[in-house]
PDB file of C-alpha atoms and ligand atoms in Angstrom:
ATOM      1  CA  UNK A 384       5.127   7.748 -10.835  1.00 41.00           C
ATOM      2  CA  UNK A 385       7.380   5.915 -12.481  1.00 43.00           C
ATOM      3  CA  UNK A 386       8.221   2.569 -12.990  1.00 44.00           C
ATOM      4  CA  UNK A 387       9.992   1.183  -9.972  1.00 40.00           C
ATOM      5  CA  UNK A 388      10.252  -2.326  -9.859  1.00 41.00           C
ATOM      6  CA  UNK A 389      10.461  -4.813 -12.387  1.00 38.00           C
ATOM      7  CA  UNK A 390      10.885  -7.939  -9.602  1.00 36.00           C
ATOM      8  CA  UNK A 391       8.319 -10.689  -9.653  1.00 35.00           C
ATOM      9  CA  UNK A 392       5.221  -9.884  -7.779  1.00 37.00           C
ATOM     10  CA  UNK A 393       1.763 -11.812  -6.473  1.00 37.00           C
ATOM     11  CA  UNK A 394      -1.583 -10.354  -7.455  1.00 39.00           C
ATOM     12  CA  UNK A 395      -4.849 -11.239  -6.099  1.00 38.00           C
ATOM     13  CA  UNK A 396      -7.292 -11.797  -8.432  1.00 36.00           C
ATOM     14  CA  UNK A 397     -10.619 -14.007  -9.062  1.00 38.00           C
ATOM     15  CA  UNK A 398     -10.952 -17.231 -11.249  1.00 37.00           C
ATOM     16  CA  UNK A 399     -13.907 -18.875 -11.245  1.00 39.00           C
ATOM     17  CA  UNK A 400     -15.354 -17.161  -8.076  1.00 39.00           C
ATOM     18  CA  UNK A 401     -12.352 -18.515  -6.054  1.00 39.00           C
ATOM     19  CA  UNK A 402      -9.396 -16.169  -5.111  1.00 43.00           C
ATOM     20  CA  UNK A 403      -6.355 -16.847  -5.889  1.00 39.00           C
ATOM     21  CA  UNK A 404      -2.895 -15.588  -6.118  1.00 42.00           C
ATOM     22  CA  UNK A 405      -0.977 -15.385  -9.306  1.00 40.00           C
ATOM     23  CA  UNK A 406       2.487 -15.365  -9.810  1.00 38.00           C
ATOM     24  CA  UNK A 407       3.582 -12.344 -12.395  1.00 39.00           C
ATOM     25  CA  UNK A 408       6.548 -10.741 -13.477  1.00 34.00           C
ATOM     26  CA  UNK A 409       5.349  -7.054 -14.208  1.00 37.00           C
ATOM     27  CA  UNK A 410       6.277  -3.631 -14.010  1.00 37.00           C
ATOM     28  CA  UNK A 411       5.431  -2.247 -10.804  1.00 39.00           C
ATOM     29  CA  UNK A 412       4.228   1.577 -10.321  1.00 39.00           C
ATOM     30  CA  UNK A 413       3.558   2.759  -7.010  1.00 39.00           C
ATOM     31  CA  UNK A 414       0.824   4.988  -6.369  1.00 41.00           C
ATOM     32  CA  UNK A 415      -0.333   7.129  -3.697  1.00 40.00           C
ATOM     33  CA  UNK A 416      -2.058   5.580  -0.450  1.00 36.00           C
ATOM     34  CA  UNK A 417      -5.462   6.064  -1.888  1.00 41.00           C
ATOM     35  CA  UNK A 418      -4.882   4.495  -5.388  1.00 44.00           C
ATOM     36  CA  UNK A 419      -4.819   1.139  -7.439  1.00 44.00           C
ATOM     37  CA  UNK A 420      -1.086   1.077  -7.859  1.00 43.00           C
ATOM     38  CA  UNK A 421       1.526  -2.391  -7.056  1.00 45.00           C
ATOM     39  CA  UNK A 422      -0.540  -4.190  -9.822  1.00 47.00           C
ATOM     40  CA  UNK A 423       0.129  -4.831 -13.116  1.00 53.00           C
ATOM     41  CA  UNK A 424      -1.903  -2.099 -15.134  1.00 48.00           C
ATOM     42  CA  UNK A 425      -3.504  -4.414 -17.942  1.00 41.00           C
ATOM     43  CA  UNK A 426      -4.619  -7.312 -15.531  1.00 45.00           C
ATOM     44  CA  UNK A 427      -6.189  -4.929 -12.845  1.00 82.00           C
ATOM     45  CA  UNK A 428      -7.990  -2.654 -15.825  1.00 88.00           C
ATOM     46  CA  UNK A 429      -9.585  -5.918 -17.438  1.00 90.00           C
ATOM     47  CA  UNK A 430     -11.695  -6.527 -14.426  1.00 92.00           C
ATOM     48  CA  UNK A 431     -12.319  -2.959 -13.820  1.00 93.00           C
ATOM     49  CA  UNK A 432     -13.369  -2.983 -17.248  1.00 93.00           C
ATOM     50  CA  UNK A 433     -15.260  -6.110 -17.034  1.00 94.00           C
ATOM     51  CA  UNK A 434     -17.261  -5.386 -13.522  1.00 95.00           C
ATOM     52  CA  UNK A 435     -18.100  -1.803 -14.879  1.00 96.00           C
ATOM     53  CA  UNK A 436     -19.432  -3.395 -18.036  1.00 97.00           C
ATOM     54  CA  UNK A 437     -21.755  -5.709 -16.315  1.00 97.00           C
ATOM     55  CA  UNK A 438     -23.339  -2.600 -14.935  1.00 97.00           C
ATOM     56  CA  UNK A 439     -23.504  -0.638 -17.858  1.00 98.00           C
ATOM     57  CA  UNK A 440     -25.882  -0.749 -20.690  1.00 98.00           C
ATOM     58  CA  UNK A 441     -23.509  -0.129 -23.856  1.00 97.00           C
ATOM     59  CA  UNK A 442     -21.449  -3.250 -24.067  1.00 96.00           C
ATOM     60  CA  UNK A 443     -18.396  -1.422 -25.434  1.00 95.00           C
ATOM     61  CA  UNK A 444     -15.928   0.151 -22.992  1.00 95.00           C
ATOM     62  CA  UNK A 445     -15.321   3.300 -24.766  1.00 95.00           C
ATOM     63  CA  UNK A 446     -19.307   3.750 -25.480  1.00 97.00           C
ATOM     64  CA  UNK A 447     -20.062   2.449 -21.622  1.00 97.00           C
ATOM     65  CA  UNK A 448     -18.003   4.852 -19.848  1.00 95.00           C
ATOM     66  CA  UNK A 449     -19.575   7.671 -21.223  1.00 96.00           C
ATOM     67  CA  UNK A 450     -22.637   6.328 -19.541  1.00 97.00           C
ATOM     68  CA  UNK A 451     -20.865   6.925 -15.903  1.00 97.00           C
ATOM     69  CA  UNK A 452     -20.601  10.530 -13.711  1.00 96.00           C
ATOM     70  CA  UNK A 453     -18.523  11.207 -10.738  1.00 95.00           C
ATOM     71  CA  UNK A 454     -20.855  11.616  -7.864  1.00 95.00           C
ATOM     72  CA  UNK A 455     -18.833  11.436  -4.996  1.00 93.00           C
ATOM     73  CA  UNK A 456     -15.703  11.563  -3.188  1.00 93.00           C
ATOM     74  CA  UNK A 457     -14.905  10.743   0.589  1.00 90.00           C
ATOM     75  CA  UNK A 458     -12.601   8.533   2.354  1.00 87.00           C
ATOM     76  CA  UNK A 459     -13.192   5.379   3.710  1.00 84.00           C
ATOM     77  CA  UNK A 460     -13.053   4.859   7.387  1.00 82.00           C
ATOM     78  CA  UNK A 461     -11.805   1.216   6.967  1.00 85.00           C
ATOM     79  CA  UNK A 462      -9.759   0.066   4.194  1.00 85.00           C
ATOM     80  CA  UNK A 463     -12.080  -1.059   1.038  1.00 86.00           C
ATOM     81  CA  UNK A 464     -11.683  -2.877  -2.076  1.00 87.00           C
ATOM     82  CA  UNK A 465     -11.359  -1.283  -5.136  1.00 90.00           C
ATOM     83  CA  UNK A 466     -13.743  -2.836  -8.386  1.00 91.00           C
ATOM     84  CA  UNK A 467     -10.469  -3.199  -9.989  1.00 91.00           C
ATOM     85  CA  UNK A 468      -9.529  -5.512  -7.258  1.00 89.00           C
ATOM     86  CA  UNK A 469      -6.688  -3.857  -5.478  1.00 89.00           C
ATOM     87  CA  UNK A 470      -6.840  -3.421  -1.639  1.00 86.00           C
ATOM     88  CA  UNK A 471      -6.164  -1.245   0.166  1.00 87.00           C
ATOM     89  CA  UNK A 472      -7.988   2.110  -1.017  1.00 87.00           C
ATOM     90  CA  UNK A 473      -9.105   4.864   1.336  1.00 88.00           C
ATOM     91  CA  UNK A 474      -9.679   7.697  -1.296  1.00 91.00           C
ATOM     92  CA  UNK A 475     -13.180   6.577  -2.691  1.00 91.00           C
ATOM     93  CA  UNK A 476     -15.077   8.072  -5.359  1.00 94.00           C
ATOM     94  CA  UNK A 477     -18.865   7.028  -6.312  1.00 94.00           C
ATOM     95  CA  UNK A 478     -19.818   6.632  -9.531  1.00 96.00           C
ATOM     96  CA  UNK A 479     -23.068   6.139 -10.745  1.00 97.00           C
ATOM     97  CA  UNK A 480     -24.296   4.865 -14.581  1.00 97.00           C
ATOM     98  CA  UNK A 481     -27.087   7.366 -16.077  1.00 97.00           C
ATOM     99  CA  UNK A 482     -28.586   4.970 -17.853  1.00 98.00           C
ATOM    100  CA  UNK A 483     -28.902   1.983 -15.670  1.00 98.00           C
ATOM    101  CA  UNK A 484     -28.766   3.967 -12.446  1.00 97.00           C
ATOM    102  CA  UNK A 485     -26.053   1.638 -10.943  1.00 97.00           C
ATOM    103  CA  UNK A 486     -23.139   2.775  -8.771  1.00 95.00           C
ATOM    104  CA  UNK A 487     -19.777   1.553  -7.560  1.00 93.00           C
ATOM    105  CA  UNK A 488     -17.105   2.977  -5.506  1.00 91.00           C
ATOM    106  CA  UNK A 489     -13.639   2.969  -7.607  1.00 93.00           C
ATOM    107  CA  UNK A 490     -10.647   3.762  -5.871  1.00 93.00           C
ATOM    108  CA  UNK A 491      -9.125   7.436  -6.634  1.00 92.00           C
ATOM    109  CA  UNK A 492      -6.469   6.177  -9.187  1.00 90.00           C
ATOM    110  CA  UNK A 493      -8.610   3.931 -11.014  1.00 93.00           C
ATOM    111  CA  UNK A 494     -10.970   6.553 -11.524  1.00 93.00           C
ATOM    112  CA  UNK A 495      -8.375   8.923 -12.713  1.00 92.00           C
ATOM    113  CA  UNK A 496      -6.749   6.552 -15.181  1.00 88.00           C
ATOM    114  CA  UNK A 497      -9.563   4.384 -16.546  1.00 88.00           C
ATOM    115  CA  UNK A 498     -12.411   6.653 -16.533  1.00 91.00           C
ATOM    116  CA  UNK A 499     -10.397   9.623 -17.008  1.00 91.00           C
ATOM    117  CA  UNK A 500     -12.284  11.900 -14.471  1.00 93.00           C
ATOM    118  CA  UNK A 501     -10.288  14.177 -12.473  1.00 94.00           C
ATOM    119  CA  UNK A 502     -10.937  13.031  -8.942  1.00 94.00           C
ATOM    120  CA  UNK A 503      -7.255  12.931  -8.280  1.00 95.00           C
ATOM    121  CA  UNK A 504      -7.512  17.189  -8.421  1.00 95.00           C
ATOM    122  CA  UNK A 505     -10.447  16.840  -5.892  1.00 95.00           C
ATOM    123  CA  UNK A 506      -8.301  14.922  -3.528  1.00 95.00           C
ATOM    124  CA  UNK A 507      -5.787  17.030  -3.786  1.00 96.00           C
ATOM    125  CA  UNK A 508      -7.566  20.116  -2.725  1.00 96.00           C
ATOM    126  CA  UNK A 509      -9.077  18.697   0.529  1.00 95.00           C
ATOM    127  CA  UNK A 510      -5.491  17.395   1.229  1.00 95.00           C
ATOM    128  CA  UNK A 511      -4.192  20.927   0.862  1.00 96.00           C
ATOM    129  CA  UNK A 512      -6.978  22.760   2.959  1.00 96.00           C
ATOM    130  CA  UNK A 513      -6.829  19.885   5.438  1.00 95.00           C
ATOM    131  CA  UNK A 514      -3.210  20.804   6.073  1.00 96.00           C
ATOM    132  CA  UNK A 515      -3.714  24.557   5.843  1.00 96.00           C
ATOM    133  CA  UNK A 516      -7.121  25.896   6.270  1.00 94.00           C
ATOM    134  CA  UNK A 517      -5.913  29.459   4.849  1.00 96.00           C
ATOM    135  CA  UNK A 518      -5.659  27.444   1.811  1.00 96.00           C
ATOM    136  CA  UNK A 519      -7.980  27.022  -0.942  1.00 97.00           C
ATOM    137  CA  UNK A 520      -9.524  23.949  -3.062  1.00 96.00           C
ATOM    138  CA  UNK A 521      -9.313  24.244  -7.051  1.00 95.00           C
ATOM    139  CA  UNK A 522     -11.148  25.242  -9.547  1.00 94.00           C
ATOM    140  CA  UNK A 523     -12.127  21.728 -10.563  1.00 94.00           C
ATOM    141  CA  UNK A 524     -12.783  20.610  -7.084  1.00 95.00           C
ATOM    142  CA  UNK A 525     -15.238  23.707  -6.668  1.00 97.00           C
ATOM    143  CA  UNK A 526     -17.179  22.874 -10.027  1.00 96.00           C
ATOM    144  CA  UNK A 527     -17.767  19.251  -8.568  1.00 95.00           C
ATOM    145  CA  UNK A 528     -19.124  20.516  -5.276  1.00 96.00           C
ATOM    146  CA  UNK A 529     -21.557  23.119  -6.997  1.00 97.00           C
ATOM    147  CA  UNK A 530     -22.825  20.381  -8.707  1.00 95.00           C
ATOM    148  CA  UNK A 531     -23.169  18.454  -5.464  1.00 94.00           C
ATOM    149  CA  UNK A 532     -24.843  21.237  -3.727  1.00 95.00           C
ATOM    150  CA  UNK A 533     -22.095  21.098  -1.129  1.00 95.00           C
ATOM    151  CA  UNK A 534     -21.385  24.962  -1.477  1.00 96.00           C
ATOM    152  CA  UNK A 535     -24.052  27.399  -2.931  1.00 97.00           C
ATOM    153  CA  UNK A 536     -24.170  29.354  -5.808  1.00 98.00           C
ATOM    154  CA  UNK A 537     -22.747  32.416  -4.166  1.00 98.00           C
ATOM    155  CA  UNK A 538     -19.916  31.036  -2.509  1.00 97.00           C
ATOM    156  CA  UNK A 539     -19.331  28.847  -6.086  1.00 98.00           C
ATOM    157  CA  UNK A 540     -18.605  32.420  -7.553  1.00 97.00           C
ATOM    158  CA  UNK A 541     -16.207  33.267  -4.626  1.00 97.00           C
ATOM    159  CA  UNK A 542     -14.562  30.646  -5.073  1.00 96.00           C
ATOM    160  CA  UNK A 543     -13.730  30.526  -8.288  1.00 95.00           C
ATOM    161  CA  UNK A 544     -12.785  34.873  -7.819  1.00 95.00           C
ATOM    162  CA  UNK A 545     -10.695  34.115  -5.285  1.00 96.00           C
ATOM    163  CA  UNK A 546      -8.887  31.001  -5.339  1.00 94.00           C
ATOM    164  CA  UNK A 547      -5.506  32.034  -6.542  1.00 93.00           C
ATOM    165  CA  UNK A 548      -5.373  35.097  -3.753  1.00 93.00           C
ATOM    166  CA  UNK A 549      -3.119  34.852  -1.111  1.00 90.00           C
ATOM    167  CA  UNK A 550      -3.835  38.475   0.308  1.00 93.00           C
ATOM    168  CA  UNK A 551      -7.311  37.976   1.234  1.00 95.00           C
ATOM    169  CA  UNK A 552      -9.059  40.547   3.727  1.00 96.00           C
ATOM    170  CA  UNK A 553     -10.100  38.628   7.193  1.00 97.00           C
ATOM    171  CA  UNK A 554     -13.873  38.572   5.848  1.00 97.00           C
ATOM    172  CA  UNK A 555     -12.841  37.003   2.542  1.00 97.00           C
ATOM    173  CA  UNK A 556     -10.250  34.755   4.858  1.00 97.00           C
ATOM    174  CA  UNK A 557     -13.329  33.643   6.710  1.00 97.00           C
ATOM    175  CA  UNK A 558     -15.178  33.368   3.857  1.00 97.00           C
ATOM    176  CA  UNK A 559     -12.488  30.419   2.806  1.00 97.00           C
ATOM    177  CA  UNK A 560     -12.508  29.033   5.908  1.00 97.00           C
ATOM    178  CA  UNK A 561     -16.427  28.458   5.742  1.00 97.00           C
ATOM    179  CA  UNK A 562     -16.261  26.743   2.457  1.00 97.00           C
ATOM    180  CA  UNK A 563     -13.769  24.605   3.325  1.00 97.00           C
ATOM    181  CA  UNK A 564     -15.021  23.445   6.434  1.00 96.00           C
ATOM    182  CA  UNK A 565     -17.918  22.483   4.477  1.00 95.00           C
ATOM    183  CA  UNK A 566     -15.665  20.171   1.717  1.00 94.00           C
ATOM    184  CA  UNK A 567     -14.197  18.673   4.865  1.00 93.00           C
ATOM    185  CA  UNK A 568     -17.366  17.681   6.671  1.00 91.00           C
ATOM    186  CA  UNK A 569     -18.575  16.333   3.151  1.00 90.00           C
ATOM    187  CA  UNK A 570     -15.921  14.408   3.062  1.00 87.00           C
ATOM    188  CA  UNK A 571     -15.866  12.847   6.268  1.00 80.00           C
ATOM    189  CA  UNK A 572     -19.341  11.732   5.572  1.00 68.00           C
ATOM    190  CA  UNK A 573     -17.918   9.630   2.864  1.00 61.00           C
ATOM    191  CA  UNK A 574     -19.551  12.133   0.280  1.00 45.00           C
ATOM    192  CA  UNK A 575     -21.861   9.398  -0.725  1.00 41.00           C
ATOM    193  CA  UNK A 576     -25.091  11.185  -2.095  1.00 36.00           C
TER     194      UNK A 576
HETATM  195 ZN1   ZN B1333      -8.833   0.161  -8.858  1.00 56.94          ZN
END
């Protein structure tokens, strides 16, 4: 993740309702497919920070994040618009304010970076079980989809037991495969609760 390109570069941004394209000379980062990266960080994070505000109650960032949770993960079918502004994402995450009951979908990275939840670990897992179903998701991962309801209580427990085994026996094998077939079919449905 490091800094790759210090070349001139065009963001897309709004002014006044009407989209336009500046001209700035910024260090670049490139980010996974599913993130906010290409941008320069401080522009893109202002209007995260702004639209996030205007749906918030506290009108302090560091007070006004507090107010948000992480309810949701999936991946977009079509390529969507971050709230930061960058385009494309595909790794979506909903968030929802407590107070004012609000949500937005925030691309992955955004998430991650500004809001400091660890979506990026959730993504990660259904990546690796998507590529190997004998693999497991993470701890983290698991404690978001309790709290989702996706998996139950029981197979929350076995989860978290188990996850770092590689010699399972075939019922605790199929076990794994049940629970992540579940994460992937949660997924697919965008995860939006
Ligand atoms: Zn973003």
């Amino acid at each position: 993740m490091a800094p790759t390109d210090l070349s001139k570069t065009f963001i897309r941004c709004l002014r006044g309702g009407v989209r336009v394209d500046l001209e700035v000379t910024s260090t670049v980062s490139h980010f996974g497919d599913g993130g906010c990266g290409r941008m320069s960080d401080g522009y893109n994070f202002q209007q995260l920070k702004t639209e996030i505000l205007a749906l918030s109650r506290a009108t302090d960032w560091e007070t006004a994040k507090t107010e948000w949770k992480l309810i949701g993960v999936g991946e977009a079918e079509e390529r969507e618009t971050c709230l930061c502004g960058h385009f494309p994402i595909i790794e979506l995450c909903t968030i929802t304010n407590q107070v004012t009951g609000r949500t937005a979908d925030v691309g992955n990275v955004c998430v991650k970076r500004f809001l400091g939840f660890r979506s990026d670990l959730i993504f990660a897992s259904i990546k690796r079980i998507r590529k190997d179903p004998d693999k497991s998701i993470g701890a983290e991962a698991a404690v978001f989809l309790r709290e989702r309801g996706i998996i139950n209580a029981w197979e929350y427990d076995f989860q978290q037991s188990t996850y770092r085994k590689r010699d399972l026996t075939y019922k605790q094998l199929s076990t794994r495969h049940t629970i992540n077939q579940k994460v992937l079919a949660y997924v697919a449905r965008r995860g939006i609760v």
